[in-house]
Amino acid sequence: MAEQHPRPDDDNPVAGYEAEDTVNLRAQRLRRPESEPDEQPAEEPADDTAPDPYGVGQDALAAVETPDVDPAAFYRARLFDRQEEDPTAEPAEAGLRGRINAALGTHLKPKPTSAEVRLRQSIRVVQQPLPGCSVVSVINPKGGAGKTPTSVMLGSTFGKHRGHGVTVFDASESLGSLGDRAARTTDPELTVWDLLDHAHELASSSAVSGSLNAFLRRQPTMEDILAADNSADRERNLGWDECAAVMAVLRRHRDLIVIDTAANPLAESWQWAVQHSDALVVPLPLRLDIARQVYQMLEGIIARGYGHLLASTIVVTCATPDSNPQLASAVFEDLRNLGVQESNFIQAPYESALARGDQIVYKDLPPDTIEAYTNVTALVADNVAAARAGAAYQFTDPYSPQPANRQPDSAPPPQLSQWERRSRDRRGA
């Protein structure tokens, strides 16, 4: 039998396979695997989320309510710290000694009890470090009592001596006058509503600090003005949610906010400003009708559970041409009985440039007015520092933990104000 030899193709068992085309492995490209759908259900939002109509984010809104940590709570080596400067070390520039120094080239120092030394001390107090983002609200329920001029002067003084980082915010529901009283405006005149239209981008983690400047009005003394809308055809007022969104933006880019409030203590913007303030400033012309309304306003703050704010309330009195200086002692006594500290009463001179309604240019004001408002601003700075240090201590003290957000007091509101009791006693009722 002849021996059978295998065919050459028998060595390749797939030689006759033609079901698929030949694959060129060198021409292949790797593909990214398709992502599998996440089988875990999305987390439902918490029930206690705050309204966020302007998209600034829950973290930004929550940060407004969270106390900042006081830097003084951390240990700092003080051995190498520079000691405080003596305010009398520099030669006098004002008064008789200042004129002698300027005329003769001498270096006479000012007297320790002189107004120049007090001014230097006030400037140093204004420049003190304030932790976090501090809020000062200027309040008075009476229109024309000087809220806007006081706000402008506080902002200008803080801006001149602290530099960039100070913003004066007009929290009027509508038709606020802060933008009209400021020394400088912008073209176009953007307002708080323009900022709210871009609140989502400005409050994001990728926001650039300089992007906020387009919505503010930089002043010659380096503070910024956030003006209210002066149009009367807008369908809504500035309310609670708007103020919360504005603050969520400002606290990311600024460290001191002065709020110029309107004359309606029942407005949402007014209540938001008061409840989120570290210090309150009450301009008080010595008139009976204004004093009565201020007393009732402070009673309302106590009734709402925020009586602790009276400890950091500064009352700035002013003897206007139509005021009655004899009211001062009675007004001070009544406000002290409510809780205003005796050291927090301070007097400012009457200045026609602030009262006539024109633009307020800081450098054109008399030196006495600038000095007086520097002393006022120093008192405000001291109260802000004390209030924020107390809040931070309450928040961080490990031995007596307290809630981060102060709960309203449970004391019922007073049924009869002191003004009414005095009136009743005088009538013999």
PDB file of C-alpha atoms in Angstrom, residues 47-320:
ATOM      1  CA  ASP A  47     -35.057  69.679  54.226  1.00  0.00           C
ATOM      2  CA  ASP A  48     -33.237  72.559  55.943  1.00  0.00           C
ATOM      3  CA  THR A  49     -31.702  74.018  52.801  1.00  0.00           C
ATOM      4  CA  ALA A  50     -31.986  77.785  52.550  1.00  0.00           C
ATOM      5  CA  PRO A  51     -33.751  79.387  49.592  1.00  0.00           C
ATOM      6  CA  ASP A  52     -31.204  80.113  46.880  1.00  0.00           C
ATOM      7  CA  PRO A  53     -32.964  81.938  44.022  1.00  0.00           C
ATOM      8  CA  TYR A  54     -29.687  83.482  42.814  1.00  0.00           C
ATOM      9  CA  GLY A  55     -27.644  80.288  42.701  1.00  0.00           C
ATOM     10  CA  VAL A  56     -24.837  81.270  45.056  1.00  0.00           C
ATOM     11  CA  GLY A  57     -24.830  77.779  46.588  1.00  0.00           C
ATOM     12  CA  GLN A  58     -25.761  76.345  49.968  1.00  0.00           C
ATOM     13  CA  ASP A  59     -22.158  76.452  51.198  1.00  0.00           C
ATOM     14  CA  ALA A  60     -21.924  80.185  50.505  1.00  0.00           C
ATOM     15  CA  LEU A  61     -25.244  80.859  52.236  1.00  0.00           C
ATOM     16  CA  ALA A  62     -24.311  78.701  55.220  1.00  0.00           C
ATOM     17  CA  ALA A  63     -20.981  80.491  55.574  1.00  0.00           C
ATOM     18  CA  VAL A  64     -22.837  83.750  56.213  1.00  0.00           C
ATOM     19  CA  GLU A  65     -24.429  82.192  59.306  1.00  0.00           C
ATOM     20  CA  THR A  66     -21.221  80.560  60.630  1.00  0.00           C
ATOM     21  CA  PRO A  67     -19.056  82.490  63.108  1.00  0.00           C
ATOM     22  CA  ASP A  68     -15.475  83.074  62.058  1.00  0.00           C
ATOM     23  CA  VAL A  69     -12.664  81.786  64.226  1.00  0.00           C
ATOM     24  CA  ASP A  70     -10.916  84.494  66.206  1.00  0.00           C
ATOM     25  CA  PRO A  71      -7.183  84.635  65.297  1.00  0.00           C
ATOM     26  CA  ALA A  72      -6.436  85.546  68.914  1.00  0.00           C
ATOM     27  CA  ALA A  73      -7.645  82.073  69.940  1.00  0.00           C
ATOM     28  CA  PHE A  74      -4.484  80.582  68.436  1.00  0.00           C
ATOM     29  CA  TYR A  75      -1.175  80.821  70.266  1.00  0.00           C
ATOM     30  CA  ARG A  76       1.174  83.443  68.892  1.00  0.00           C
ATOM     31  CA  ALA A  77       4.692  84.096  70.107  1.00  0.00           C
ATOM     32  CA  ARG A  78       4.702  87.659  71.400  1.00  0.00           C
ATOM     33  CA  LEU A  79       8.354  87.878  72.397  1.00  0.00           C
ATOM     34  CA  PHE A  80       9.399  89.195  68.999  1.00  0.00           C
ATOM     35  CA  ASP A  81       6.268  91.250  68.292  1.00  0.00           C
ATOM     36  CA  ARG A  82       6.793  94.938  67.787  1.00  0.00           C
ATOM     37  CA  GLN A  83       5.494  96.922  70.710  1.00  0.00           C
ATOM     38  CA  GLU A  84       2.763  99.511  70.240  1.00  0.00           C
ATOM     39  CA  GLU A  85       4.026 102.836  69.039  1.00  0.00           C
ATOM     40  CA  ASP A  86       3.826 105.861  71.281  1.00  0.00           C
ATOM     41  CA  PRO A  87       1.311 108.309  69.718  1.00  0.00           C
ATOM     42  CA  THR A  88       3.423 111.188  71.030  1.00  0.00           C
ATOM     43  CA  ALA A  89       6.653 109.960  69.410  1.00  0.00           C
ATOM     44  CA  GLU A  90       6.149 111.790  66.118  1.00  0.00           C
ATOM     45  CA  PRO A  91       6.406 115.604  65.964  1.00  0.00           C
ATOM     46  CA  ALA A  92       3.206 117.581  66.246  1.00  0.00           C
ATOM     47  CA  GLU A  93       1.486 118.565  63.018  1.00  0.00           C
ATOM     48  CA  ALA A  94      -1.532 120.439  64.391  1.00  0.00           C
ATOM     49  CA  GLY A  95      -2.145 123.115  66.969  1.00  0.00           C
ATOM     50  CA  LEU A  96       0.420 125.636  68.199  1.00  0.00           C
ATOM     51  CA  ARG A  97       3.234 123.091  68.335  1.00  0.00           C
ATOM     52  CA  GLY A  98       2.460 121.950  64.811  1.00  0.00           C
ATOM     53  CA  ARG A  99       2.653 125.519  63.513  1.00  0.00           C
ATOM     54  CA  ILE A 100       5.960 126.066  65.304  1.00  0.00           C
ATOM     55  CA  ASN A 101       7.372 122.861  63.810  1.00  0.00           C
ATOM     56  CA  ALA A 102       6.274 123.901  60.336  1.00  0.00           C
ATOM     57  CA  ALA A 103       7.670 127.426  60.661  1.00  0.00           C
ATOM     58  CA  LEU A 104      10.965 126.758  62.434  1.00  0.00           C
ATOM     59  CA  GLY A 105      11.725 123.163  61.490  1.00  0.00           C
ATOM     60  CA  THR A 106      11.630 121.991  65.109  1.00  0.00           C
ATOM     61  CA  HIS A 107      10.423 118.601  66.317  1.00  0.00           C
ATOM     62  CA  LEU A 108       8.140 119.448  69.212  1.00  0.00           C
ATOM     63  CA  LYS A 109       6.001 116.520  70.293  1.00  0.00           C
ATOM     64  CA  PRO A 110       2.251 116.910  70.893  1.00  0.00           C
ATOM     65  CA  LYS A 111       0.867 116.933  74.397  1.00  0.00           C
ATOM     66  CA  PRO A 112      -0.446 113.529  75.544  1.00  0.00           C
ATOM     67  CA  THR A 113      -3.871 115.059  76.212  1.00  0.00           C
ATOM     68  CA  SER A 114      -4.134 116.935  72.914  1.00  0.00           C
ATOM     69  CA  ALA A 115      -6.747 116.280  70.240  1.00  0.00           C
ATOM     70  CA  GLU A 116      -3.969 115.296  67.830  1.00  0.00           C
ATOM     71  CA  VAL A 117      -2.878 112.431  70.080  1.00  0.00           C
ATOM     72  CA  ARG A 118      -6.457 111.254  70.427  1.00  0.00           C
ATOM     73  CA  LEU A 119      -6.821 111.324  66.647  1.00  0.00           C
ATOM     74  CA  ARG A 120      -3.671 109.241  66.234  1.00  0.00           C
ATOM     75  CA  GLN A 121      -4.996 106.740  68.750  1.00  0.00           C
ATOM     76  CA  SER A 122      -8.337 106.575  66.938  1.00  0.00           C
ATOM     77  CA  ILE A 123      -6.624 105.930  63.599  1.00  0.00           C
ATOM     78  CA  ARG A 124      -4.678 103.076  65.158  1.00  0.00           C
ATOM     79  CA  VAL A 125      -7.908 101.591  66.537  1.00  0.00           C
ATOM     80  CA  VAL A 126      -9.583 101.861  63.128  1.00  0.00           C
ATOM     81  CA  GLN A 127      -6.648  99.959  61.625  1.00  0.00           C
ATOM     82  CA  GLN A 128      -6.793  97.084  64.105  1.00  0.00           C
ATOM     83  CA  PRO A 129      -7.261  93.577  62.624  1.00  0.00           C
ATOM     84  CA  LEU A 130     -10.872  92.417  62.495  1.00  0.00           C
ATOM     85  CA  PRO A 131     -11.349  88.667  62.015  1.00  0.00           C
ATOM     86  CA  GLY A 132     -13.520  87.338  59.227  1.00  0.00           C
ATOM     87  CA  CYS A 133     -16.016  89.545  57.430  1.00  0.00           C
ATOM     88  CA  SER A 134     -17.479  92.105  59.835  1.00  0.00           C
ATOM     89  CA  VAL A 135     -20.883  93.750  59.370  1.00  0.00           C
ATOM     90  CA  VAL A 136     -21.951  97.152  60.727  1.00  0.00           C
ATOM     91  CA  SER A 137     -25.537  98.335  60.180  1.00  0.00           C
ATOM     92  CA  VAL A 138     -26.624 101.966  60.437  1.00  0.00           C
ATOM     93  CA  ILE A 139     -30.236 102.057  61.605  1.00  0.00           C
ATOM     94  CA  ASN A 140     -32.913 104.594  62.509  1.00  0.00           C
ATOM     95  CA  PRO A 141     -36.645 104.292  61.739  1.00  0.00           C
ATOM     96  CA  LYS A 142     -36.973 108.032  61.122  1.00  0.00           C
ATOM     97  CA  GLY A 143     -36.303 109.316  57.636  1.00  0.00           C
ATOM     98  CA  GLY A 144     -33.807 112.157  57.413  1.00  0.00           C
ATOM     99  CA  ALA A 145     -32.092 111.228  60.676  1.00  0.00           C
ATOM    100  CA  GLY A 146     -28.661 110.950  59.059  1.00  0.00           C
ATOM    101  CA  LYS A 147     -28.314 107.239  58.247  1.00  0.00           C
ATOM    102  CA  THR A 148     -26.837 107.714  54.773  1.00  0.00           C
ATOM    103  CA  PRO A 149     -24.321 110.464  55.721  1.00  0.00           C
ATOM    104  CA  THR A 150     -23.239 108.370  58.693  1.00  0.00           C
ATOM    105  CA  SER A 151     -22.805 105.320  56.449  1.00  0.00           C
ATOM    106  CA  VAL A 152     -20.749 107.352  53.979  1.00  0.00           C
ATOM    107  CA  MET A 153     -18.522 108.769  56.721  1.00  0.00           C
ATOM    108  CA  LEU A 154     -17.957 105.357  58.305  1.00  0.00           C
ATOM    109  CA  GLY A 155     -17.106 103.851  54.932  1.00  0.00           C
ATOM    110  CA  SER A 156     -14.785 106.720  54.003  1.00  0.00           C
ATOM    111  CA  THR A 157     -12.952 106.616  57.330  1.00  0.00           C
ATOM    112  CA  PHE A 158     -12.562 102.840  57.266  1.00  0.00           C
ATOM    113  CA  GLY A 159     -11.498 102.977  53.625  1.00  0.00           C
ATOM    114  CA  LYS A 160      -8.932 105.727  54.133  1.00  0.00           C
ATOM    115  CA  HIS A 161      -7.210 104.043  57.073  1.00  0.00           C
ATOM    116  CA  ARG A 162      -7.768 100.358  56.236  1.00  0.00           C
ATOM    117  CA  GLY A 163      -7.574 100.474  52.447  1.00  0.00           C
ATOM    118  CA  HIS A 164      -9.135  98.025  50.020  1.00  0.00           C
ATOM    119  CA  GLY A 165     -11.697  95.631  51.494  1.00  0.00           C
ATOM    120  CA  VAL A 166     -14.439  97.993  52.750  1.00  0.00           C
ATOM    121  CA  THR A 167     -17.858  98.093  51.069  1.00  0.00           C
ATOM    122  CA  VAL A 168     -20.875 100.269  51.913  1.00  0.00           C
ATOM    123  CA  PHE A 169     -24.052  98.428  50.895  1.00  0.00           C
ATOM    124  CA  ASP A 170     -27.377 100.238  50.399  1.00  0.00           C
ATOM    125  CA  ALA A 171     -29.934  97.730  51.694  1.00  0.00           C
ATOM    126  CA  SER A 172     -32.975  99.925  51.030  1.00  0.00           C
ATOM    127  CA  GLU A 173     -35.906  98.029  49.570  1.00  0.00           C
ATOM    128  CA  SER A 174     -35.908 100.473  46.664  1.00  0.00           C
ATOM    129  CA  LEU A 175     -34.930 104.062  45.798  1.00  0.00           C
ATOM    130  CA  GLY A 176     -31.927 104.255  48.118  1.00  0.00           C
ATOM    131  CA  SER A 177     -29.867 107.456  48.119  1.00  0.00           C
ATOM    132  CA  LEU A 178     -26.413 106.085  48.976  1.00  0.00           C
ATOM    133  CA  GLY A 179     -25.240 106.126  45.365  1.00  0.00           C
ATOM    134  CA  ASP A 180     -26.315 109.761  45.013  1.00  0.00           C
ATOM    135  CA  ARG A 181     -24.505 110.895  48.176  1.00  0.00           C
ATOM    136  CA  ALA A 182     -21.210 109.146  47.415  1.00  0.00           C
ATOM    137  CA  ALA A 183     -18.345 111.255  46.076  1.00  0.00           C
ATOM    138  CA  ARG A 184     -17.850 109.253  42.886  1.00  0.00           C
ATOM    139  CA  THR A 185     -20.081 107.231  40.593  1.00  0.00           C
ATOM    140  CA  THR A 186     -19.510 105.001  37.568  1.00  0.00           C
ATOM    141  CA  ASP A 187     -20.699 104.832  33.995  1.00  0.00           C
ATOM    142  CA  PRO A 188     -22.893 102.859  33.667  1.00  0.00           C
ATOM    143  CA  GLU A 189     -24.312 103.134  37.171  1.00  0.00           C
ATOM    144  CA  LEU A 190     -24.663  99.478  38.127  1.00  0.00           C
ATOM    145  CA  THR A 191     -26.713  98.588  41.198  1.00  0.00           C
ATOM    146  CA  VAL A 192     -27.328  95.706  43.557  1.00  0.00           C
ATOM    147  CA  TRP A 193     -29.640  94.036  41.043  1.00  0.00           C
ATOM    148  CA  ASP A 194     -26.839  93.872  38.493  1.00  0.00           C
ATOM    149  CA  LEU A 195     -24.710  92.116  41.084  1.00  0.00           C
ATOM    150  CA  LEU A 196     -27.536  89.679  41.833  1.00  0.00           C
ATOM    151  CA  ASP A 197     -27.806  88.826  38.137  1.00  0.00           C
ATOM    152  CA  HIS A 198     -24.197  87.561  38.345  1.00  0.00           C
ATOM    153  CA  ALA A 199     -24.257  86.281  41.927  1.00  0.00           C
ATOM    154  CA  HIS A 200     -23.771  82.659  40.850  1.00  0.00           C
ATOM    155  CA  GLU A 201     -20.474  83.376  39.092  1.00  0.00           C
ATOM    156  CA  LEU A 202     -19.228  85.843  41.728  1.00  0.00           C
ATOM    157  CA  ALA A 203     -19.815  83.391  44.590  1.00  0.00           C
ATOM    158  CA  SER A 204     -18.246  80.400  42.827  1.00  0.00           C
ATOM    159  CA  SER A 205     -14.865  78.990  43.809  1.00  0.00           C
ATOM    160  CA  SER A 206     -13.411  80.059  40.453  1.00  0.00           C
ATOM    161  CA  ALA A 207     -14.423  83.724  40.814  1.00  0.00           C
ATOM    162  CA  VAL A 208     -11.646  86.278  40.445  1.00  0.00           C
ATOM    163  CA  SER A 209     -11.552  88.945  43.148  1.00  0.00           C
ATOM    164  CA  GLY A 210     -11.333  91.779  40.638  1.00  0.00           C
ATOM    165  CA  SER A 211     -14.516  90.679  38.868  1.00  0.00           C
ATOM    166  CA  LEU A 212     -16.612  92.158  41.686  1.00  0.00           C
ATOM    167  CA  ASN A 213     -15.209  95.636  41.055  1.00  0.00           C
ATOM    168  CA  ALA A 214     -17.343  96.027  37.927  1.00  0.00           C
ATOM    169  CA  PHE A 215     -20.487  96.167  40.088  1.00  0.00           C
ATOM    170  CA  LEU A 216     -19.131  98.553  42.746  1.00  0.00           C
ATOM    171  CA  ARG A 217     -18.220 102.235  42.769  1.00  0.00           C
ATOM    172  CA  ARG A 218     -14.692 102.835  44.016  1.00  0.00           C
ATOM    173  CA  GLN A 219     -14.364 106.017  46.073  1.00  0.00           C
ATOM    174  CA  PRO A 220     -11.360 108.359  46.489  1.00  0.00           C
ATOM    175  CA  THR A 221     -10.865 107.006  50.018  1.00  0.00           C
ATOM    176  CA  MET A 222     -10.670 103.410  48.651  1.00  0.00           C
ATOM    177  CA  GLU A 223     -13.979 102.054  49.933  1.00  0.00           C
ATOM    178  CA  ASP A 224     -16.577 100.690  47.494  1.00  0.00           C
ATOM    179  CA  ILE A 225     -20.246 101.622  47.170  1.00  0.00           C
ATOM    180  CA  LEU A 226     -22.910  99.039  46.299  1.00  0.00           C
ATOM    181  CA  ALA A 227     -25.814 101.273  45.333  1.00  0.00           C
ATOM    182  CA  ALA A 228     -29.527 100.516  45.437  1.00  0.00           C
ATOM    183  CA  ASP A 229     -31.725 100.580  42.361  1.00  0.00           C
ATOM    184  CA  ASN A 230     -33.315 103.996  41.817  1.00  0.00           C
ATOM    185  CA  SER A 231     -35.929 102.877  39.302  1.00  0.00           C
ATOM    186  CA  ALA A 232     -39.525 102.797  40.531  1.00  0.00           C
ATOM    187  CA  ASP A 233     -40.782 100.289  37.950  1.00  0.00           C
ATOM    188  CA  ARG A 234     -39.201  97.131  39.374  1.00  0.00           C
ATOM    189  CA  GLU A 235     -41.698  94.463  40.353  1.00  0.00           C
ATOM    190  CA  ARG A 236     -40.035  93.404  43.616  1.00  0.00           C
ATOM    191  CA  ASN A 237     -38.135  94.897  46.514  1.00  0.00           C
ATOM    192  CA  LEU A 238     -34.820  93.941  47.996  1.00  0.00           C
ATOM    193  CA  GLY A 239     -35.720  91.234  50.503  1.00  0.00           C
ATOM    194  CA  TRP A 240     -34.214  88.595  52.758  1.00  0.00           C
ATOM    195  CA  ASP A 241     -33.034  86.252  49.991  1.00  0.00           C
ATOM    196  CA  GLU A 242     -31.474  89.130  48.062  1.00  0.00           C
ATOM    197  CA  CYS A 243     -29.504  90.336  51.095  1.00  0.00           C
ATOM    198  CA  ALA A 244     -28.323  86.793  51.826  1.00  0.00           C
ATOM    199  CA  ALA A 245     -27.100  86.373  48.244  1.00  0.00           C
ATOM    200  CA  VAL A 246     -25.350  89.763  48.274  1.00  0.00           C
ATOM    201  CA  MET A 247     -23.586  88.917  51.527  1.00  0.00           C
ATOM    202  CA  ALA A 248     -22.543  85.510  50.181  1.00  0.00           C
ATOM    203  CA  VAL A 249     -20.781  87.356  47.357  1.00  0.00           C
ATOM    204  CA  LEU A 250     -19.287  90.230  49.364  1.00  0.00           C
ATOM    205  CA  ARG A 251     -17.796  88.064  52.111  1.00  0.00           C
ATOM    206  CA  ARG A 252     -15.722  86.205  49.513  1.00  0.00           C
ATOM    207  CA  HIS A 253     -14.060  89.405  48.315  1.00  0.00           C
ATOM    208  CA  ARG A 254     -14.318  91.948  51.166  1.00  0.00           C
ATOM    209  CA  ASP A 255     -13.708  91.937  54.921  1.00  0.00           C
ATOM    210  CA  LEU A 256     -15.812  94.837  56.257  1.00  0.00           C
ATOM    211  CA  ILE A 257     -19.376  95.679  55.212  1.00  0.00           C
ATOM    212  CA  VAL A 258     -21.236  98.831  56.290  1.00  0.00           C
ATOM    213  CA  ILE A 259     -24.977  98.534  55.611  1.00  0.00           C
ATOM    214  CA  ASP A 260     -27.096 101.632  55.045  1.00  0.00           C
ATOM    215  CA  THR A 261     -30.622 100.557  55.963  1.00  0.00           C
ATOM    216  CA  ALA A 262     -33.985 102.072  55.101  1.00  0.00           C
ATOM    217  CA  ALA A 263     -36.548 103.479  57.537  1.00  0.00           C
ATOM    218  CA  ASN A 264     -38.834 100.432  57.825  1.00  0.00           C
ATOM    219  CA  PRO A 265     -37.977  98.023  60.675  1.00  0.00           C
ATOM    220  CA  LEU A 266     -40.559  95.561  59.331  1.00  0.00           C
ATOM    221  CA  ALA A 267     -38.844  95.223  55.946  1.00  0.00           C
ATOM    222  CA  GLU A 268     -37.066  91.938  55.287  1.00  0.00           C
ATOM    223  CA  SER A 269     -33.866  93.699  54.254  1.00  0.00           C
ATOM    224  CA  TRP A 270     -33.853  95.733  57.485  1.00  0.00           C
ATOM    225  CA  GLN A 271     -34.374  92.668  59.661  1.00  0.00           C
ATOM    226  CA  TRP A 272     -31.725  90.701  57.755  1.00  0.00           C
ATOM    227  CA  ALA A 273     -29.186  93.495  58.243  1.00  0.00           C
ATOM    228  CA  VAL A 274     -29.827  93.777  61.976  1.00  0.00           C
ATOM    229  CA  GLN A 275     -29.767  90.034  62.625  1.00  0.00           C
ATOM    230  CA  HIS A 276     -26.446  89.604  60.792  1.00  0.00           C
ATOM    231  CA  SER A 277     -24.658  92.612  62.301  1.00  0.00           C
ATOM    232  CA  ASP A 278     -21.707  92.649  64.642  1.00  0.00           C
ATOM    233  CA  ALA A 279     -22.425  96.247  65.665  1.00  0.00           C
ATOM    234  CA  LEU A 280     -25.282  98.712  65.222  1.00  0.00           C
ATOM    235  CA  VAL A 281     -24.828 102.451  64.719  1.00  0.00           C
ATOM    236  CA  VAL A 282     -27.763 104.741  65.531  1.00  0.00           C
ATOM    237  CA  PRO A 283     -27.474 108.374  64.375  1.00  0.00           C
ATOM    238  CA  LEU A 284     -29.636 110.372  66.762  1.00  0.00           C
ATOM    239  CA  PRO A 285     -30.386 114.069  66.277  1.00  0.00           C
ATOM    240  CA  LEU A 286     -31.578 115.368  69.625  1.00  0.00           C
ATOM    241  CA  ARG A 287     -35.269 115.664  68.786  1.00  0.00           C
ATOM    242  CA  LEU A 288     -38.099 114.159  70.793  1.00  0.00           C
ATOM    243  CA  ASP A 289     -39.834 112.471  67.859  1.00  0.00           C
ATOM    244  CA  ILE A 290     -36.625 110.817  66.637  1.00  0.00           C
ATOM    245  CA  ALA A 291     -35.625 109.758  70.164  1.00  0.00           C
ATOM    246  CA  ARG A 292     -39.031 108.177  70.719  1.00  0.00           C
ATOM    247  CA  GLN A 293     -38.818 106.163  67.494  1.00  0.00           C
ATOM    248  CA  VAL A 294     -35.266 105.034  68.266  1.00  0.00           C
ATOM    249  CA  TYR A 295     -36.404 103.815  71.678  1.00  0.00           C
ATOM    250  CA  GLN A 296     -39.284 101.885  70.142  1.00  0.00           C
ATOM    251  CA  MET A 297     -36.971 100.451  67.470  1.00  0.00           C
ATOM    252  CA  LEU A 298     -34.573  99.108  70.100  1.00  0.00           C
ATOM    253  CA  GLU A 299     -37.507  97.697  72.040  1.00  0.00           C
ATOM    254  CA  GLY A 300     -38.514  95.827  68.894  1.00  0.00           C
ATOM    255  CA  ILE A 301     -35.003  94.408  68.504  1.00  0.00           C
ATOM    256  CA  ILE A 302     -35.182  93.130  72.080  1.00  0.00           C
ATOM    257  CA  ALA A 303     -38.657  91.679  71.508  1.00  0.00           C
ATOM    258  CA  ARG A 304     -37.405  89.699  68.501  1.00  0.00           C
ATOM    259  CA  GLY A 305     -34.731  88.073  70.638  1.00  0.00           C
ATOM    260  CA  TYR A 306     -31.695  90.107  69.597  1.00  0.00           C
ATOM    261  CA  GLY A 307     -31.235  92.182  72.709  1.00  0.00           C
ATOM    262  CA  HIS A 308     -27.575  91.119  72.898  1.00  0.00           C
ATOM    263  CA  LEU A 309     -26.912  93.515  70.005  1.00  0.00           C
ATOM    264  CA  LEU A 310     -27.568  96.504  72.269  1.00  0.00           C
ATOM    265  CA  ALA A 311     -24.246  95.821  73.993  1.00  0.00           C
ATOM    266  CA  SER A 312     -22.510  96.687  70.708  1.00  0.00           C
ATOM    267  CA  THR A 313     -24.842  99.531  69.700  1.00  0.00           C
ATOM    268  CA  ILE A 314     -23.220 102.941  69.206  1.00  0.00           C
ATOM    269  CA  VAL A 315     -25.439 106.021  69.511  1.00  0.00           C
ATOM    270  CA  VAL A 316     -24.086 109.030  67.589  1.00  0.00           C
ATOM    271  CA  THR A 317     -25.820 112.167  68.808  1.00  0.00           C
ATOM    272  CA  CYS A 318     -25.886 115.430  66.915  1.00  0.00           C
ATOM    273  CA  ALA A 319     -27.220 118.839  67.889  1.00  0.00           C
ATOM    274  CA  THR A 320     -28.988 119.971  64.724  1.00  0.00           C
TER     275      THR A 320
END
